[in-house]
Coordinates of C-alpha atoms and ligand atoms in Angstrom, one line a residue:
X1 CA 0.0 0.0 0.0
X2 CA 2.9 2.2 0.4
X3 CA 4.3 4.1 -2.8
X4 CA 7.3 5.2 -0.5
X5 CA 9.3 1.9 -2.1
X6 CA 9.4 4.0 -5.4
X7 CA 11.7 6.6 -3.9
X8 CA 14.2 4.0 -2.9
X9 CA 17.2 6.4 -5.1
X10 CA 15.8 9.5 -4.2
X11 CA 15.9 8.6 -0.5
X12 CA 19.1 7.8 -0.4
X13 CA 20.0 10.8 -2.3
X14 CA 18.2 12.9 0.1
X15 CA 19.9 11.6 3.1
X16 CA 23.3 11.9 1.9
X17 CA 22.2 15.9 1.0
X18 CA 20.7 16.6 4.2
X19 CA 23.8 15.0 6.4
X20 CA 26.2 17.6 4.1
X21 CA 23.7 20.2 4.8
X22 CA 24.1 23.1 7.9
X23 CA 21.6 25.5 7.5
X24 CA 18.2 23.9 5.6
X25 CA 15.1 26.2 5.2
X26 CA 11.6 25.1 4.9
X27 CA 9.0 26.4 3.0
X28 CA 5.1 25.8 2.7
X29 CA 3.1 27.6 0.6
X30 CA 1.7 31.0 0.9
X31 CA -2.2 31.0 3.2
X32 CA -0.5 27.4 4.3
X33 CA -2.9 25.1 5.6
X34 CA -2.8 22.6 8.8
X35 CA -0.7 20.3 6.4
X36 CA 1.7 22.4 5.2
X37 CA 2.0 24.4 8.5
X38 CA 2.5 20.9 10.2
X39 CA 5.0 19.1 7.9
X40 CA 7.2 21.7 7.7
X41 CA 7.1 21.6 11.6
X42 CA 7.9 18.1 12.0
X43 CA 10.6 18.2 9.2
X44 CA 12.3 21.6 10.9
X45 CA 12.0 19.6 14.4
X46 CA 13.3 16.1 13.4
X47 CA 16.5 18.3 11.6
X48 CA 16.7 20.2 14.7
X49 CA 17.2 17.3 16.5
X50 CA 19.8 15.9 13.8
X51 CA 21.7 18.8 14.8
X52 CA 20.9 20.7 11.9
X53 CA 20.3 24.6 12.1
X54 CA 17.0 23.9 10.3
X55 CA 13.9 26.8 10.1
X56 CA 10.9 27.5 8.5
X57 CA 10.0 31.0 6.2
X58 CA 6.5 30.9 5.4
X59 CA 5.3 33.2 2.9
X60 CA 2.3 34.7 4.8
X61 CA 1.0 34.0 8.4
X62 CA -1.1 30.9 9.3
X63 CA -3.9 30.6 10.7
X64 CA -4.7 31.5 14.5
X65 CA -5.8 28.1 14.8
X66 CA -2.3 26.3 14.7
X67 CA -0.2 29.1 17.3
X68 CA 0.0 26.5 19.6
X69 CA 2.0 23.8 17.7
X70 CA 5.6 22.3 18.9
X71 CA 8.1 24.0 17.0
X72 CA 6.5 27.3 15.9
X73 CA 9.1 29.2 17.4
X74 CA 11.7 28.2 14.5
X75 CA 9.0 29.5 11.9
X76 CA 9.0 33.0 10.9
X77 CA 6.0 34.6 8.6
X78 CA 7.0 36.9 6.2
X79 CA 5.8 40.5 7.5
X80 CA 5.9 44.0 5.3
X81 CA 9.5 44.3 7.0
X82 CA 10.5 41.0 5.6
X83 CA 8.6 40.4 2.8
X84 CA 10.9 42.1 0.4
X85 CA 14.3 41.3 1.9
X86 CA 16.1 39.3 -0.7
X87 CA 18.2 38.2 1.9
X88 CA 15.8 35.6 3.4
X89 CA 17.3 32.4 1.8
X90 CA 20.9 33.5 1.9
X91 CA 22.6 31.5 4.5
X92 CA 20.7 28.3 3.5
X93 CA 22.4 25.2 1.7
X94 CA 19.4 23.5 1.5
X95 CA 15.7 24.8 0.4
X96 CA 12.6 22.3 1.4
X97 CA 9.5 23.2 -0.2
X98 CA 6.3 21.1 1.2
X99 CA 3.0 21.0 0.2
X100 CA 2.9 22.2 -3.2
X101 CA 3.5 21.6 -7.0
X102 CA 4.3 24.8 -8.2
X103 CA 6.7 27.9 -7.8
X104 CA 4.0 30.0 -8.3
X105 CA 2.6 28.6 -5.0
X106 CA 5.2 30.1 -3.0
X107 CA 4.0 33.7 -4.3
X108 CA 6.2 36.5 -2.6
X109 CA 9.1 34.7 -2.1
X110 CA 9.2 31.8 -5.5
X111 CA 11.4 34.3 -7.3
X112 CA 14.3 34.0 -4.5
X113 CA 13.5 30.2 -4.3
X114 CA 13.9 29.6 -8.1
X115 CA 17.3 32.0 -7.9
X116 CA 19.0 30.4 -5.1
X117 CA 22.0 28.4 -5.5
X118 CA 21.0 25.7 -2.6
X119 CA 20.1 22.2 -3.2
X120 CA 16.6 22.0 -3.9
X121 CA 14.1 19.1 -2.5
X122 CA 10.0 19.4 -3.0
X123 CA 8.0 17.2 -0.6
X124 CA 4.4 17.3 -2.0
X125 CA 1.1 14.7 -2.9
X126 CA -0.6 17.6 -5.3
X127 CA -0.8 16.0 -9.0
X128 CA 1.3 17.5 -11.6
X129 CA 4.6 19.1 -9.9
X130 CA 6.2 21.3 -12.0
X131 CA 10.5 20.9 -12.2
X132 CA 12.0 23.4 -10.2
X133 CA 14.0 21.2 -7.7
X134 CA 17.0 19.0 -7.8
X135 CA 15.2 16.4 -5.8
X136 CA 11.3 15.5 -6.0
X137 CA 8.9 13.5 -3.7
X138 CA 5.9 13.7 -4.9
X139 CA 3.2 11.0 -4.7
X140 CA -0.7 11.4 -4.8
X141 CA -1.2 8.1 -3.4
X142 CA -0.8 10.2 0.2
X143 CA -3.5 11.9 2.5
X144 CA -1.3 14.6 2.9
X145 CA 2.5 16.0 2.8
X146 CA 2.4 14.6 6.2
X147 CA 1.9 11.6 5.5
X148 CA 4.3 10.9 2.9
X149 CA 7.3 13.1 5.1
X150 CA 6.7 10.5 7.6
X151 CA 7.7 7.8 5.1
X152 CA 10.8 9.9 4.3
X153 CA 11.8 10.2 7.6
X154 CA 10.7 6.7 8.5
X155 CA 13.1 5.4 5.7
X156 CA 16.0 7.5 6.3
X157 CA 18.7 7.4 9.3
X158 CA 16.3 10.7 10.5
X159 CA 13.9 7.6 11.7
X160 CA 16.0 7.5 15.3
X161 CA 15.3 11.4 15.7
X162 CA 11.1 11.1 15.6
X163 CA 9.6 12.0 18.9
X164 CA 6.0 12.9 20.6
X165 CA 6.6 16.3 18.9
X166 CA 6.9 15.9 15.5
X167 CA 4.3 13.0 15.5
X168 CA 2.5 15.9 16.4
X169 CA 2.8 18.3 14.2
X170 CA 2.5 15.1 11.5
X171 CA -0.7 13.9 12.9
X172 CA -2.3 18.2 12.5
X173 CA -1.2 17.3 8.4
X174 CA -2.9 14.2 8.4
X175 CA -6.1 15.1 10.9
X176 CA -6.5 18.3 8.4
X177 CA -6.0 17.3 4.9
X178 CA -8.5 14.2 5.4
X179 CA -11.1 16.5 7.6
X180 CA -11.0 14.5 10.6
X181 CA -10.7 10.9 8.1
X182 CA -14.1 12.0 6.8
X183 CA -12.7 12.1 3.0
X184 CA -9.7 11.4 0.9
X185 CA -8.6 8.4 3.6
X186 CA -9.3 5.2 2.5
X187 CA -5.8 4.1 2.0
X188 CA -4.9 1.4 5.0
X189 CA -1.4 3.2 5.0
X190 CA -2.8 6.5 5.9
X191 CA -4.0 4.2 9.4
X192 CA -0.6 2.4 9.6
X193 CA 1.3 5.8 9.7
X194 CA -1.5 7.3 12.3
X195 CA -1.1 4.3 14.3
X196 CA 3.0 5.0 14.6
X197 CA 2.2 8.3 15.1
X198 CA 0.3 7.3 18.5
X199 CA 2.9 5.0 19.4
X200 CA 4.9 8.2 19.4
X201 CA 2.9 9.6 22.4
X202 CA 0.6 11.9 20.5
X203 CA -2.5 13.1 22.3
X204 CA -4.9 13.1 19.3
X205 CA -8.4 13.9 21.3
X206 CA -5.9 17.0 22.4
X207 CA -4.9 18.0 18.5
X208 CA -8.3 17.9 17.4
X209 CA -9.6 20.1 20.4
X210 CA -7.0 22.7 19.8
X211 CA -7.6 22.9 15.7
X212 CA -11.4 22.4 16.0
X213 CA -12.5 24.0 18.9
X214 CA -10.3 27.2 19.2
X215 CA -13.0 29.8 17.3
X216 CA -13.5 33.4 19.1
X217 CA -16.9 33.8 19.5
X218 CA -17.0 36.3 16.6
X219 CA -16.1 33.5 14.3
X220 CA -19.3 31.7 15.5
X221 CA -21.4 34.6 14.8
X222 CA -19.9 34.9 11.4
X223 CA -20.4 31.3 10.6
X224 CA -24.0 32.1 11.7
X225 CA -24.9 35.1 9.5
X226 CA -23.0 32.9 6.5
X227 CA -25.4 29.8 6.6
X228 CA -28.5 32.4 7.1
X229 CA -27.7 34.8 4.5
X230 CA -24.6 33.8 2.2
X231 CA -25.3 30.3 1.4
X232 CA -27.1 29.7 -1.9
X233 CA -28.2 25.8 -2.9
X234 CA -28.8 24.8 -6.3
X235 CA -30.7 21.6 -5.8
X236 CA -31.1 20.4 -9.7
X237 CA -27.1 20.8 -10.5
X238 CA -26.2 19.4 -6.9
X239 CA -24.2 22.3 -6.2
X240 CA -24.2 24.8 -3.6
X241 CA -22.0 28.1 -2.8
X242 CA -21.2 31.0 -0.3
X243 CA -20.0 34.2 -0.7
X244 CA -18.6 36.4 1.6
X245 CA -18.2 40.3 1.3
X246 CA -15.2 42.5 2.3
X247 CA -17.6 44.1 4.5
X248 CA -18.4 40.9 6.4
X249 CA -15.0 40.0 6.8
X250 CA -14.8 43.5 8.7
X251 CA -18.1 43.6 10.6
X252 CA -17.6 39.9 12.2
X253 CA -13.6 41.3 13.0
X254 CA -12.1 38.5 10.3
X255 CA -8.9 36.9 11.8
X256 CA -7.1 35.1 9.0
X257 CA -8.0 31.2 9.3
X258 CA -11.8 32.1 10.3
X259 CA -13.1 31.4 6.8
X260 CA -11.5 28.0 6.9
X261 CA -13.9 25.0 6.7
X262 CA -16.8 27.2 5.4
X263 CA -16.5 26.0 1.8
X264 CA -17.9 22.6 3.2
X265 CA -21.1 23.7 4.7
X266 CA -22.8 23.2 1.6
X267 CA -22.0 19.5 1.1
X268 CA -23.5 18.8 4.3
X269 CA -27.1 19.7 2.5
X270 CA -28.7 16.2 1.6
X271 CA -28.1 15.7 -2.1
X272 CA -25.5 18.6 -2.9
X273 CA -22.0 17.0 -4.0
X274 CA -20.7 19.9 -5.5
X275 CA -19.6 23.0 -3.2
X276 CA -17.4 26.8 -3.8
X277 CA -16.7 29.5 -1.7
X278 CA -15.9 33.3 -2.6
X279 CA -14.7 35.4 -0.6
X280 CA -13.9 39.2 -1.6
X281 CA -10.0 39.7 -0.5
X282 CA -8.5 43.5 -1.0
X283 CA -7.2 42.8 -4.7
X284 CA -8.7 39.6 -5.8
X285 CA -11.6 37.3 -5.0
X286 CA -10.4 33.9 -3.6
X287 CA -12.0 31.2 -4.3
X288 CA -12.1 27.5 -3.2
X289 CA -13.8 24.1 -4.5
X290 CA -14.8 21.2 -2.9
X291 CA -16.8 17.9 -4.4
X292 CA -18.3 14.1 -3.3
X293 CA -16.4 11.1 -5.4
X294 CA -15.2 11.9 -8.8
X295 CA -16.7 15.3 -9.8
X296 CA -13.0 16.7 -10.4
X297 CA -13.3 20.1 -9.1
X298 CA -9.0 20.6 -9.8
X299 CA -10.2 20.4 -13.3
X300 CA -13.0 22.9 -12.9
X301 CA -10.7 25.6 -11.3
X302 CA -8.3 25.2 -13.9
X303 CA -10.2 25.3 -16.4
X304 CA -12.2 28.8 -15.4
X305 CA -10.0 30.3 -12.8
X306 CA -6.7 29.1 -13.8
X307 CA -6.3 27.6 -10.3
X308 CA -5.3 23.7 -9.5
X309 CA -5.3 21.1 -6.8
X310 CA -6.8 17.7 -6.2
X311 CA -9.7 15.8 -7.5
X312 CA -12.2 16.9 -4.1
X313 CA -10.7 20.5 -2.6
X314 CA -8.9 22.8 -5.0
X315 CA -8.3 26.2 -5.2
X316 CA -8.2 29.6 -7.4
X317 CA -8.4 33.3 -7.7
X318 CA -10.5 36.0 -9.7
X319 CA -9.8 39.2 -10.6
X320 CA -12.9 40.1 -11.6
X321 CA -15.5 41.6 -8.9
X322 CA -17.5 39.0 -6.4
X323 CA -20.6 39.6 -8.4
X324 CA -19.2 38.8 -11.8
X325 CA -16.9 36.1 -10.5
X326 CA -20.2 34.1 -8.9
X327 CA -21.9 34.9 -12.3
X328 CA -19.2 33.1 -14.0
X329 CA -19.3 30.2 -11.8
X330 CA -23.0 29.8 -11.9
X331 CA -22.7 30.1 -16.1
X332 CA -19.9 27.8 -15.6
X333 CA -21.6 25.5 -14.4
X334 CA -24.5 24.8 -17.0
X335 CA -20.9 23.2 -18.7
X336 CA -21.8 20.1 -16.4
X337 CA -25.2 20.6 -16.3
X338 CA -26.0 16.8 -17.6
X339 CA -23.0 15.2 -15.2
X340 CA -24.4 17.0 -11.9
X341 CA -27.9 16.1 -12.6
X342 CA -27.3 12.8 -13.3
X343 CA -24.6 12.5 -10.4
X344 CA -24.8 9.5 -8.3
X345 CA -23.1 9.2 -4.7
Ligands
5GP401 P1 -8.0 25.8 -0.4 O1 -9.3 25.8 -1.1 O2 -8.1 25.1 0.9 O3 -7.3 27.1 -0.5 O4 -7.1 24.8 -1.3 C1 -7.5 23.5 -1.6 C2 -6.5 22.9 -2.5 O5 -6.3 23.5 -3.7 C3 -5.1 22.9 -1.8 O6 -4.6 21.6 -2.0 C4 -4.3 23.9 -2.6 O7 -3.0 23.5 -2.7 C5 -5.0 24.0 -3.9 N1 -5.1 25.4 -4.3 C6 -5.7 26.4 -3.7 N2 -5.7 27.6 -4.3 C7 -5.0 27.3 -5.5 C8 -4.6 28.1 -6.6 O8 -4.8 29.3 -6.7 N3 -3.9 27.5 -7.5 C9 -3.6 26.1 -7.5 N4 -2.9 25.6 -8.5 N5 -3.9 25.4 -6.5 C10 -4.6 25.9 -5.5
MN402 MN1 -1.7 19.0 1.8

């Protein structure tokens, strides 16, 4: 069940790197999630422990909901001070991205990633990497980033360095990028590598409590005034949506992560399989797609908003207004008109 047998070269290629290497950077994506926020986490803490001057440079901040996890002390955001400072990678022989398939990913900072002269590794289950690396792990086959940097460290001499920790911060990738094991966790592995990861010591009614149930109460409020006025449901096409205004985001005092999880409120409507959020952001409306089974909503952002991701939760931006951006997904999606209505799951 494990793909990690395929990397057998790359592995040992990777080790070799990693004991030459001093100072190794880490980087998620920009907005990371609980995946990307938690592998490159665990991979900072097991090099930390290898000895290794390891950090992490995320491109923006991460959400409120993760400021308690082991480790965040070696991970610095990128602030208006720092986001310009062409500095930021200059001490590093080693650059690890995790969690995503393209440069363009990385934003603010994927220019001085692409331009730096250290050895280069992606860590990543999104389909389609693009070739910016020296060295590339990347396997759909995987929950999560998580799950597929445990299997690196697992199989590498890092394995003796794994502790309560970094199963931790491994087990917040996992949890996350399945939604509690409700979706995209059928693979038996994905229960092997939990099942380690308790061995480890990790606390997972603990994890869940501190991700899950960590909202201010002007997140619940918002949530509220979102399923009572925001939510639209398209019964016939199976589809439902939410938008959210700039002025919501200001009345209901917006901290970034609040949003998160609201895309899936529709698919908990009997019947609906297909679900989108918009939300208007200062310069751009971002937008985000979820599905049930094999409506391939990766496909459907790339295809009208030049976004990307996997089969059931991908991603994109407009730069159109909120109005014309829902308009062009609701047009969109007389495109699949005879697929969602004769949708089975
Ligand atoms: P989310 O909706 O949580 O932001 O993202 C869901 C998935 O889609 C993630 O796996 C993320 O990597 C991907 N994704 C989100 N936004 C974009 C985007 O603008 N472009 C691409 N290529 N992928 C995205
Ligand atoms: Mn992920």
């Amino acid at each position: 069940m494990s793909k990690i047998s395929k990397y057998s070269k790359e592995l040992k290629v990777f080790e070799a790197k990693v004991q030459e290497a001093e100072n190794i950077i880490i980087v998620p994506h920009y907005n990371p999630d609980g995946d990307a926020i938690g592998s490159a986490l665990a991979l900072c803490l097991v090099l930390r422990n290898a000895g290794k001057n390891a950090n992490v440079i995320s491109p923006t901040q991460y959400p409120s909901f993760l400021f308690w996890m082991p480790g965040r002390k070696n991970l610095t955001s990128l602030g208006k001070k720092t986001e310009s400072n062409p500095d930021i990678f200059k001490n590093a022989d080693m650059l690890i991205g995790v969690d995503f398939n393209a440069l363009s990913r990385i934003k603010n900072v994927a220019e001085r990633f692409n331009n730096s002269d250290a050895y280069k590794v992606l860590i990543d289950h999104h389909p389609h990497p693009e070739n910016f690396t020296d060295l590339l792990f990347s396997e759909t086959d995987y929950c999560s980033t998580a799950g597929l940097l445990f299997e690196i460290i697992e199989n590498t001499y890092l394995k003796q360095y794994l502790d309560k920790d970094i199963a931790t911060c491994l087990y917040v990738g996992i949890m996350t990028d399945t939604g509690c094991f409700s979706f995209n966790s059928s693979n038996p592995n994905t229960f092997r590598i939990v099942s380690e990861l308790l061995k480890l010591g990790i606390e997972k009614d603990i994890i869940y409590d501190r991700v899950y149930n960590s909202f201010s109460q002007e997140r619940m409020l918002f949530m509220g005034h979102v399923m009572l006025n925001r939510m639209v449901i398209i019964p016939e096409l199976k589809t439902g949506y939410i938008y959210i205004t700039a002025k919501d985001r200001k009345e209901f005092k917006e901290k970034f992560g609040d949003t998160e999880n609201f895309v899936n409120f529709p698919l908990s409507v009997k019947g609906v399989i297909f679900s989108a959020i918009f939300i208007e952001r200062d310069n751009f409306v971002k937008i985000s797609l979820r599905s049930k089974g094999s409506f391939p909503v990766n496909e459907f952002s790339a295809k009208y908003f030049n976004g990307g991701g996997h089969i059931n939760a991908a991603g994109g931006e407009s730069h159109k207004s909120l109005q014309e951006t829902i308009e062009k997904f609701v047009e969109s999606l007389q495109d699949y008109k005879t697929i969602l209505k004769n949708y089975n799951y």
